PDB file of C-alpha atoms in Angstrom:
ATOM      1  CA  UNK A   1      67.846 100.036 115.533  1.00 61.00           C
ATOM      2  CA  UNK A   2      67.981  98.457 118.611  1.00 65.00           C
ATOM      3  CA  UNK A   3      67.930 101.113 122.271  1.00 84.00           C
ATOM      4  CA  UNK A   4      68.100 100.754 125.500  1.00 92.00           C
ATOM      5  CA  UNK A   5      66.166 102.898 127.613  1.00 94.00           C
ATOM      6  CA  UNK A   6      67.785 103.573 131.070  1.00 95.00           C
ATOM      7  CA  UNK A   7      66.044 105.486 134.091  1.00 95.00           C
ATOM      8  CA  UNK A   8      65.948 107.428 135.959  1.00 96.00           C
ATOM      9  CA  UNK A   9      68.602 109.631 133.684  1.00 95.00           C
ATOM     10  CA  UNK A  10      70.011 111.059 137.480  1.00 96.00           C
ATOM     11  CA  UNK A  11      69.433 110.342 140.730  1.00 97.00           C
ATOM     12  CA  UNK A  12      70.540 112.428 143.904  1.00 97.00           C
ATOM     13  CA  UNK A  13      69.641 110.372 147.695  1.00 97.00           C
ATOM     14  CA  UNK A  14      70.756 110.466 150.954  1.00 97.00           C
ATOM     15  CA  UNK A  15      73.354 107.829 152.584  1.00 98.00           C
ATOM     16  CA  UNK A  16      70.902 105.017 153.380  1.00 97.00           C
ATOM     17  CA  UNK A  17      68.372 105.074 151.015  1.00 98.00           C
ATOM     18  CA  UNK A  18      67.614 102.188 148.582  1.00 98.00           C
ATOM     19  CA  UNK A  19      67.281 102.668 144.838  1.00 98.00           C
ATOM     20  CA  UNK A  20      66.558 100.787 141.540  1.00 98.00           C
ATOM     21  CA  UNK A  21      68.013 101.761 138.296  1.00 98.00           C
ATOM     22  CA  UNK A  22      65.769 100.531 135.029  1.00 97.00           C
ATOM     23  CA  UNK A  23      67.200  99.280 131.757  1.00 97.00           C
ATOM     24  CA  UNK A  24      64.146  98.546 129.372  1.00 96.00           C
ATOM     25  CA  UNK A  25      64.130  97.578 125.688  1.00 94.00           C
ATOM     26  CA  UNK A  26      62.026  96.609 122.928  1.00 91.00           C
ATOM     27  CA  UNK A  27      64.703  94.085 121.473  1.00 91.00           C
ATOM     28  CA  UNK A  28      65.566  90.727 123.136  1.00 92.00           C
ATOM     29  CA  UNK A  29      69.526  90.468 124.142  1.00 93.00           C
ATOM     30  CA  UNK A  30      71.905  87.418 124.370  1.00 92.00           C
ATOM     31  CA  UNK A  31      73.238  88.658 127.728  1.00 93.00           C
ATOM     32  CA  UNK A  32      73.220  92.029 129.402  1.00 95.00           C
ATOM     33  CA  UNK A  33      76.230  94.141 131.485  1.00 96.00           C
ATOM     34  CA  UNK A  34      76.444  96.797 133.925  1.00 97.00           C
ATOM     35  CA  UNK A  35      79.343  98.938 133.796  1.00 97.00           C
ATOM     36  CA  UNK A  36      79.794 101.709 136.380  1.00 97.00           C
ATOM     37  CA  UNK A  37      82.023 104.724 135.474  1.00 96.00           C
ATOM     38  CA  UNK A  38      83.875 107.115 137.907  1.00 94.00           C
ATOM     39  CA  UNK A  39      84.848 111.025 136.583  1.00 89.00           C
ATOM     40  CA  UNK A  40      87.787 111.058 134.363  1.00 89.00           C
ATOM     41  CA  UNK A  41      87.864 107.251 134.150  1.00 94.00           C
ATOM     42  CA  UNK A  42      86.407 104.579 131.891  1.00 96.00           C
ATOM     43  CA  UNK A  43      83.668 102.257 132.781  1.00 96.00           C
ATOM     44  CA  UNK A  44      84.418  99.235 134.386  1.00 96.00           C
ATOM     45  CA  UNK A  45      82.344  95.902 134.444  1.00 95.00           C
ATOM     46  CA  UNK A  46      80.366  94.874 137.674  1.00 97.00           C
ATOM     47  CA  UNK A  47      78.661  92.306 136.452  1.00 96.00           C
ATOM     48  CA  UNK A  48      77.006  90.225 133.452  1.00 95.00           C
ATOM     49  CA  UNK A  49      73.471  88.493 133.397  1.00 95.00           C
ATOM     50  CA  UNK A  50      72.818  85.684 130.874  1.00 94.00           C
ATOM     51  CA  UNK A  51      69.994  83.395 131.704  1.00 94.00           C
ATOM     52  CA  UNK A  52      66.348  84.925 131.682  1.00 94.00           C
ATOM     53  CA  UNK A  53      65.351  85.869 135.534  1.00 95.00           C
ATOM     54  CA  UNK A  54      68.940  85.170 136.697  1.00 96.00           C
ATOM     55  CA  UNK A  55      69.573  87.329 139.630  1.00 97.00           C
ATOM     56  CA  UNK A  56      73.420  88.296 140.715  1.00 97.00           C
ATOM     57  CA  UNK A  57      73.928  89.853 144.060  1.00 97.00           C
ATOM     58  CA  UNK A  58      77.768  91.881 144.287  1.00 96.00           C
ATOM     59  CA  UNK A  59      77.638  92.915 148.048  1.00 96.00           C
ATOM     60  CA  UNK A  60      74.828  95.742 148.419  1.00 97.00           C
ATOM     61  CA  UNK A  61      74.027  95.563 144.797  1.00 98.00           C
ATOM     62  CA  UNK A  62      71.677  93.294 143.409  1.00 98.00           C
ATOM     63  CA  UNK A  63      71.094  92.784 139.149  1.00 98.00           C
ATOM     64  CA  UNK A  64      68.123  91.129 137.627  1.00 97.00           C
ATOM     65  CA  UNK A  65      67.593  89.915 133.743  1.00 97.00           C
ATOM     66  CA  UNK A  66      64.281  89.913 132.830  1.00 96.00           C
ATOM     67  CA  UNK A  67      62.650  86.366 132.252  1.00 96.00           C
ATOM     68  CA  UNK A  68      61.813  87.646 128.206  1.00 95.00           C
ATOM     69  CA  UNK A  69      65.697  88.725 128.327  1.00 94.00           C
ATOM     70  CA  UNK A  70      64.537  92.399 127.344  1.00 94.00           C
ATOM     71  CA  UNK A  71      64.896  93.873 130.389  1.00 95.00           C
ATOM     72  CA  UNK A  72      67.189  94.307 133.367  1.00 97.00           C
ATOM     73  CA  UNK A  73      67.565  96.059 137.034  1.00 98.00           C
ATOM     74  CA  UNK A  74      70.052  97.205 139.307  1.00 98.00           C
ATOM     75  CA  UNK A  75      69.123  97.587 142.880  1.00 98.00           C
ATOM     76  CA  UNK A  76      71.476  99.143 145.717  1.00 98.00           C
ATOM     77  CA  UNK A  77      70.889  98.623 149.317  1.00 98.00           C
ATOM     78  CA  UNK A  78      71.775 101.055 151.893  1.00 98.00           C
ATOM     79  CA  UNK A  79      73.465 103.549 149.234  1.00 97.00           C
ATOM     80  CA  UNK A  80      77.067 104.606 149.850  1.00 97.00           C
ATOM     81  CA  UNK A  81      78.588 108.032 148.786  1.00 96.00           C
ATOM     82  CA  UNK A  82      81.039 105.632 147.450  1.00 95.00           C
ATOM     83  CA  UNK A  83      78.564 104.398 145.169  1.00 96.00           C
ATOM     84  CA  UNK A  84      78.196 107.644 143.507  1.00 97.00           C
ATOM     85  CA  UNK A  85      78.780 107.389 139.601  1.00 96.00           C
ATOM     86  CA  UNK A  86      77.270 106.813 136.382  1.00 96.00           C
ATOM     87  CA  UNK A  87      75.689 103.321 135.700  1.00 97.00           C
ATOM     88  CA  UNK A  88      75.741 101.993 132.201  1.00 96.00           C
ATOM     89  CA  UNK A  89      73.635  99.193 131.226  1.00 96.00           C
ATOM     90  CA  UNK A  90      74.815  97.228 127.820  1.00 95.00           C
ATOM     91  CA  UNK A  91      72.830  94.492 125.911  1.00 93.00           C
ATOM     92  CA  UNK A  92      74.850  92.443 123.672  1.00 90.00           C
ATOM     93  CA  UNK A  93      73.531  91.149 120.608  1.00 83.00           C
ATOM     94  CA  UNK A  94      76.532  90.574 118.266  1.00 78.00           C
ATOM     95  CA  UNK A  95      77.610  93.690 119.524  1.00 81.00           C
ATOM     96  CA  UNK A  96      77.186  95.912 122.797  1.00 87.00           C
ATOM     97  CA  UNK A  97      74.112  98.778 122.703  1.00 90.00           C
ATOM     98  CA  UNK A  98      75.217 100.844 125.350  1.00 92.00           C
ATOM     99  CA  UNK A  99      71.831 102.971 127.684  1.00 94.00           C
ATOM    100  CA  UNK A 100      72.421 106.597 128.289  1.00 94.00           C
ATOM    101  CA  UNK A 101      73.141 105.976 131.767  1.00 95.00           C
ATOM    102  CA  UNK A 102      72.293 106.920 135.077  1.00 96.00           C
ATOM    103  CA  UNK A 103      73.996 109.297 137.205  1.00 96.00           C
ATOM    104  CA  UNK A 104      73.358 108.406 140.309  1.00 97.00           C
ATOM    105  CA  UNK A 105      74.615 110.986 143.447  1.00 97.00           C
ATOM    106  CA  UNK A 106      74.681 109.465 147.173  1.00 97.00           C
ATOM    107  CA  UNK A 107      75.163 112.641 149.765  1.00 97.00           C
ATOM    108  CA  UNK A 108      76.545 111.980 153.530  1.00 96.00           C
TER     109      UNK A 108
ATOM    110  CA  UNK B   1      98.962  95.048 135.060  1.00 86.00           C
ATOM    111  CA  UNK B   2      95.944  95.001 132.367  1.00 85.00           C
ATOM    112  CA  UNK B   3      95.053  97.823 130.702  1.00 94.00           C
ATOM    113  CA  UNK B   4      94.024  99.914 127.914  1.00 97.00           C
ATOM    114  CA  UNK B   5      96.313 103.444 127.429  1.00 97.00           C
ATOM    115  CA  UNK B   6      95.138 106.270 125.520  1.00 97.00           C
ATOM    116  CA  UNK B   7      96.818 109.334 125.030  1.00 97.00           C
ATOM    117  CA  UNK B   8      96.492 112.289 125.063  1.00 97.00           C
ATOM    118  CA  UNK B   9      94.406 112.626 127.565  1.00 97.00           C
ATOM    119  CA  UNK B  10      93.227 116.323 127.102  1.00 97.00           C
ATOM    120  CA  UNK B  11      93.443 117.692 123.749  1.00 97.00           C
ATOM    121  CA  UNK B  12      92.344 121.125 122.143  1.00 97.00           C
ATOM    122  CA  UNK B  13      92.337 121.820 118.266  1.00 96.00           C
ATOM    123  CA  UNK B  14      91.259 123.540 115.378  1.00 97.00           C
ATOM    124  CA  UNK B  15      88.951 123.031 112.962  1.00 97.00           C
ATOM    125  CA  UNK B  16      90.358 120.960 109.899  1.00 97.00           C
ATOM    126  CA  UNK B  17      93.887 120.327 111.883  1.00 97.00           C
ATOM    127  CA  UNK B  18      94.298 116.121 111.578  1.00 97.00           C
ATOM    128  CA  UNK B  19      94.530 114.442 114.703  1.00 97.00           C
ATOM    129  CA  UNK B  20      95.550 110.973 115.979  1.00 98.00           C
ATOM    130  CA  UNK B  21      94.413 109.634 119.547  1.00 98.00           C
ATOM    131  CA  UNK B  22      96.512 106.424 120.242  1.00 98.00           C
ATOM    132  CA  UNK B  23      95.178 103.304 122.386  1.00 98.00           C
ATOM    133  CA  UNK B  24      97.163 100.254 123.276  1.00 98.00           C
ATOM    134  CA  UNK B  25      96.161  97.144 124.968  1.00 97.00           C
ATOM    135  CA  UNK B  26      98.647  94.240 127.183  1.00 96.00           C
ATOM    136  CA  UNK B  27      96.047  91.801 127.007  1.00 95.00           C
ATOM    137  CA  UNK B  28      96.309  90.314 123.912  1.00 95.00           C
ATOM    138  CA  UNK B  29      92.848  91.329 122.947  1.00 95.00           C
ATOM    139  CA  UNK B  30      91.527  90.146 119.142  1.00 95.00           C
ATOM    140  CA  UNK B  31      88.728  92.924 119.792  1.00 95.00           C
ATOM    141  CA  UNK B  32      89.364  96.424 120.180  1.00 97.00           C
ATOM    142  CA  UNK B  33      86.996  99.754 119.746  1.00 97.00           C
ATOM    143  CA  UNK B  34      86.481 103.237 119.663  1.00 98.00           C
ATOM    144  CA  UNK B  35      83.282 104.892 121.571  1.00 97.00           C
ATOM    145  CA  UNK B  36      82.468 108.419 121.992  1.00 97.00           C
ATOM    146  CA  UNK B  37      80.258 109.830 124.711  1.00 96.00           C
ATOM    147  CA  UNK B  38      78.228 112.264 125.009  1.00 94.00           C
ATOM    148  CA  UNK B  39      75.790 113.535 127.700  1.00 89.00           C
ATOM    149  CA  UNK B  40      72.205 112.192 127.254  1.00 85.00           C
ATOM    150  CA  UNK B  41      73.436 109.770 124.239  1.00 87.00           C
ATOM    151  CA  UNK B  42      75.658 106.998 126.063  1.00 88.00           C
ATOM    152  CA  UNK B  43      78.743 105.409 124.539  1.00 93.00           C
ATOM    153  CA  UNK B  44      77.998 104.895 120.976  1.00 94.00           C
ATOM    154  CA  UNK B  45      80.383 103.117 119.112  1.00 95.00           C
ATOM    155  CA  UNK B  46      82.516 104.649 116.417  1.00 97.00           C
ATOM    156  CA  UNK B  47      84.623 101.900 114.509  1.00 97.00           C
ATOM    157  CA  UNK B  48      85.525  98.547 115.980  1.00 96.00           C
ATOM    158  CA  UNK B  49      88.413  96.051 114.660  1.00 96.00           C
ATOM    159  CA  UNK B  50      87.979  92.246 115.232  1.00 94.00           C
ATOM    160  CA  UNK B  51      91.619  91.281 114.675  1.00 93.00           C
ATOM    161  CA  UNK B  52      94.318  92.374 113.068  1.00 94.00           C
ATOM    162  CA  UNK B  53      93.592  94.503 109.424  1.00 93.00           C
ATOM    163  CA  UNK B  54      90.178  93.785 110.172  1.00 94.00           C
ATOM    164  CA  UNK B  55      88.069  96.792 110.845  1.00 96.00           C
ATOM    165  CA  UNK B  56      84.515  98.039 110.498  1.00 95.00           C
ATOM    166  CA  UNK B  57      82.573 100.758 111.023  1.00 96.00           C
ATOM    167  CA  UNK B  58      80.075 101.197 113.707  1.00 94.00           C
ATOM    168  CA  UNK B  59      76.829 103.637 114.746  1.00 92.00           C
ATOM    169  CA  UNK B  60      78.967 106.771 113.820  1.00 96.00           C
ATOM    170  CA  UNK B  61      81.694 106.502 111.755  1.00 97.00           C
ATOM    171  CA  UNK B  62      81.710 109.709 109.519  1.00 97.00           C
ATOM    172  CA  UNK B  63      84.555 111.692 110.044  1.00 97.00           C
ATOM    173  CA  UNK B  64      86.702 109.156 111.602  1.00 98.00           C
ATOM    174  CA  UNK B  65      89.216 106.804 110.316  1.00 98.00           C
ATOM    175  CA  UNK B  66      90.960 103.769 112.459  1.00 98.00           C
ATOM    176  CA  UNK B  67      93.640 101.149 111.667  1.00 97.00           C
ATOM    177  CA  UNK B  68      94.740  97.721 113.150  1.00 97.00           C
ATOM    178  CA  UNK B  69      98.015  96.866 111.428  1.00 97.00           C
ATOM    179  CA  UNK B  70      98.979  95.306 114.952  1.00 96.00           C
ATOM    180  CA  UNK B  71      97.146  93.237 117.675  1.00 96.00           C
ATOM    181  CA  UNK B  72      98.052  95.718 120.336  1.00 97.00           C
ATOM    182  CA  UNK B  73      97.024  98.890 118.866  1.00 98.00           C
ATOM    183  CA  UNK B  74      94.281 100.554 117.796  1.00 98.00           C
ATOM    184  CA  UNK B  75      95.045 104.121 116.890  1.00 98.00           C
ATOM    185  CA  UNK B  76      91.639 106.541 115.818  1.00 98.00           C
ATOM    186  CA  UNK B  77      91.742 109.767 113.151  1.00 98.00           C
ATOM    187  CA  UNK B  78      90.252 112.421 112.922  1.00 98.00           C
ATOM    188  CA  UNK B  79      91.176 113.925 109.467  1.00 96.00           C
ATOM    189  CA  UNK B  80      89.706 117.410 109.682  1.00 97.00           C
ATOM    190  CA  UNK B  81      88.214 117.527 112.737  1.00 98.00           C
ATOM    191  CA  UNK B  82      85.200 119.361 112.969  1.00 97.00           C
ATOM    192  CA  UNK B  83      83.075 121.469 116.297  1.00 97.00           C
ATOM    193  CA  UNK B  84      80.439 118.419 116.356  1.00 97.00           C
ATOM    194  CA  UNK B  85      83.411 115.690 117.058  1.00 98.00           C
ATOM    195  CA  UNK B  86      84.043 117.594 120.609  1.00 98.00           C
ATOM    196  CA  UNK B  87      83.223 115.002 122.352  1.00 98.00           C
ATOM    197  CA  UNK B  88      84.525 112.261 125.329  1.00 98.00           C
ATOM    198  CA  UNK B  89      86.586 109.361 123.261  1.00 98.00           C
ATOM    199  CA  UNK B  90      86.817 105.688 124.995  1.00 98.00           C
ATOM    200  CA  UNK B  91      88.800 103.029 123.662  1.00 98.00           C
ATOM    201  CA  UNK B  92      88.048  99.421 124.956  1.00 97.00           C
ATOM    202  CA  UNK B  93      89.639  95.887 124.210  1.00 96.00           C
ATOM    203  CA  UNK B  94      87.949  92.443 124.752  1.00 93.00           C
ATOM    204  CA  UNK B  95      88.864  89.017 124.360  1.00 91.00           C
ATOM    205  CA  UNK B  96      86.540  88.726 121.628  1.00 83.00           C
ATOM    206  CA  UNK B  97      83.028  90.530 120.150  1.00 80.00           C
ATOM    207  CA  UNK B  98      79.989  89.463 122.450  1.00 77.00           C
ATOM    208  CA  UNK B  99      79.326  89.024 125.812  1.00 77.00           C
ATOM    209  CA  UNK B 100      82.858  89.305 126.612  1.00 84.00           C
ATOM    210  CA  UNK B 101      84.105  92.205 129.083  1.00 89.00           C
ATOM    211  CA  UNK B 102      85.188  95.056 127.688  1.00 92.00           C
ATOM    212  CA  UNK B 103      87.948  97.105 129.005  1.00 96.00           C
ATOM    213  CA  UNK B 104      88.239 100.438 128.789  1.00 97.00           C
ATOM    214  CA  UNK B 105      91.036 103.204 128.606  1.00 97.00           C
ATOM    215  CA  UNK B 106      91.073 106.194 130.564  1.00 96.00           C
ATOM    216  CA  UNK B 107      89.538 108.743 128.030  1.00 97.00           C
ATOM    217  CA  UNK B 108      90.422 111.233 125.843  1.00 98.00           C
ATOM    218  CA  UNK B 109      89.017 114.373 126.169  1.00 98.00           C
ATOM    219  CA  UNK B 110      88.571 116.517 122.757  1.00 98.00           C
ATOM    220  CA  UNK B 111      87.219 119.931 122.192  1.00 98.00           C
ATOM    221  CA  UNK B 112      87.356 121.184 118.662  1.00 98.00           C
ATOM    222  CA  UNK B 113      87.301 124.492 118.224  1.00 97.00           C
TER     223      UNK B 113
END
């Protein structure tokens, strides 16, 4: 069975800080997504990494495929409390393994 | 506008009383599934339909039942629901199976009791 391992499980920082958000497997993966997901809604895609060591940048946030394609990272710059959510990495290979996600808390 | 629709939204029940959540999709979507969430577990998926009268099951399909008699819908069942199947329910719609983005409905919010 193929996992994805996601941590830190929840995260709680001030307005400011940076963070990094891990997404580790044992099992290689023909792309990988982040999704981030807001209470009472469903996720929604930020961005997909294909190419081992690509590196996306969407404003403040910053994603990064590992070069053996088994791993990724999402990195946010100067957190928002607008940024608060959960973060859901997803490796496809035929079909999307979903991590547990991150819940990730910015405070003012 | 794009978008998945579920409904209901909220929904409390009884043990063993059958149950349909509904999901629709405008996007003309060949791949459509059903994911449950739960906290510490992630979305896992429950059944997932690659086109029309084409379904199969996924990581958790006991006690569910799903059919795809159209391209736009994607209705799930719980037969006799049971306390364990309280849960968070996404549906989600993509072009195709892969690396394609998935969109997701609202959720559906069941508590069996």
């Amino acid at each position: 069975t193929q996992l994805l391992e996601q941590s830190p499980q929840f995260l709680s920082i001030q307005e400011g800080e940076n963070l990094t958000v891990y997404c580790n497997s044992s099992s290689v993966f023909s792309s990988l997504q982040w999704y981030r997901q807001e209470p009472g809604e469903g996720p929604v895609l930020l961005v997909t990494v294909v190419t081992g060591g690509e590196v996306k940048k969407l404003k403040r946030l910053t994603f990064q495929f590992g070069d053996a394609r088994k791993d990724s990272s999402l990195h946010i710059t100067a957190a928002q409390p607008g940024d608060t959510g959960l973060y859901l990495c997803a490796g496809e290979a035929g079909k999307l393994i979903f991590g547990q996600g991150t819940e990730l808390s910015v405070k003012p | 506008e794009a978008q998945v629709t579920q409904n209901p939204r909220y929904l409390i029940t009884v043990t063993g009383k059958k149950l349909t959540v509904t999901c629709s999709q405008n996007m003309n979507h060949e791949y459509m599934s059903w994911y449950r969430q739960d906290p510490g577990l992630g979305l896992r998926q429950i059944y997932y339909s690659m086109n029309v009268e084409v379904t199969d099951k996924g990581d958790v399909p006991e006690g569910y039942k799903v059919s795809r008699k159209e391209k736009r819908n994607f209705p799930l069942i719980l037969e006799s629901p049971s306390p364990n199947q309280t849960s968070l329910y996404f549906c989600a719609s993509s072009y195709q199976q892969g690396f394609h983005e998935q969109y997701f409905g609202p959720g559906t919010r069941l508590t069996v009791t």
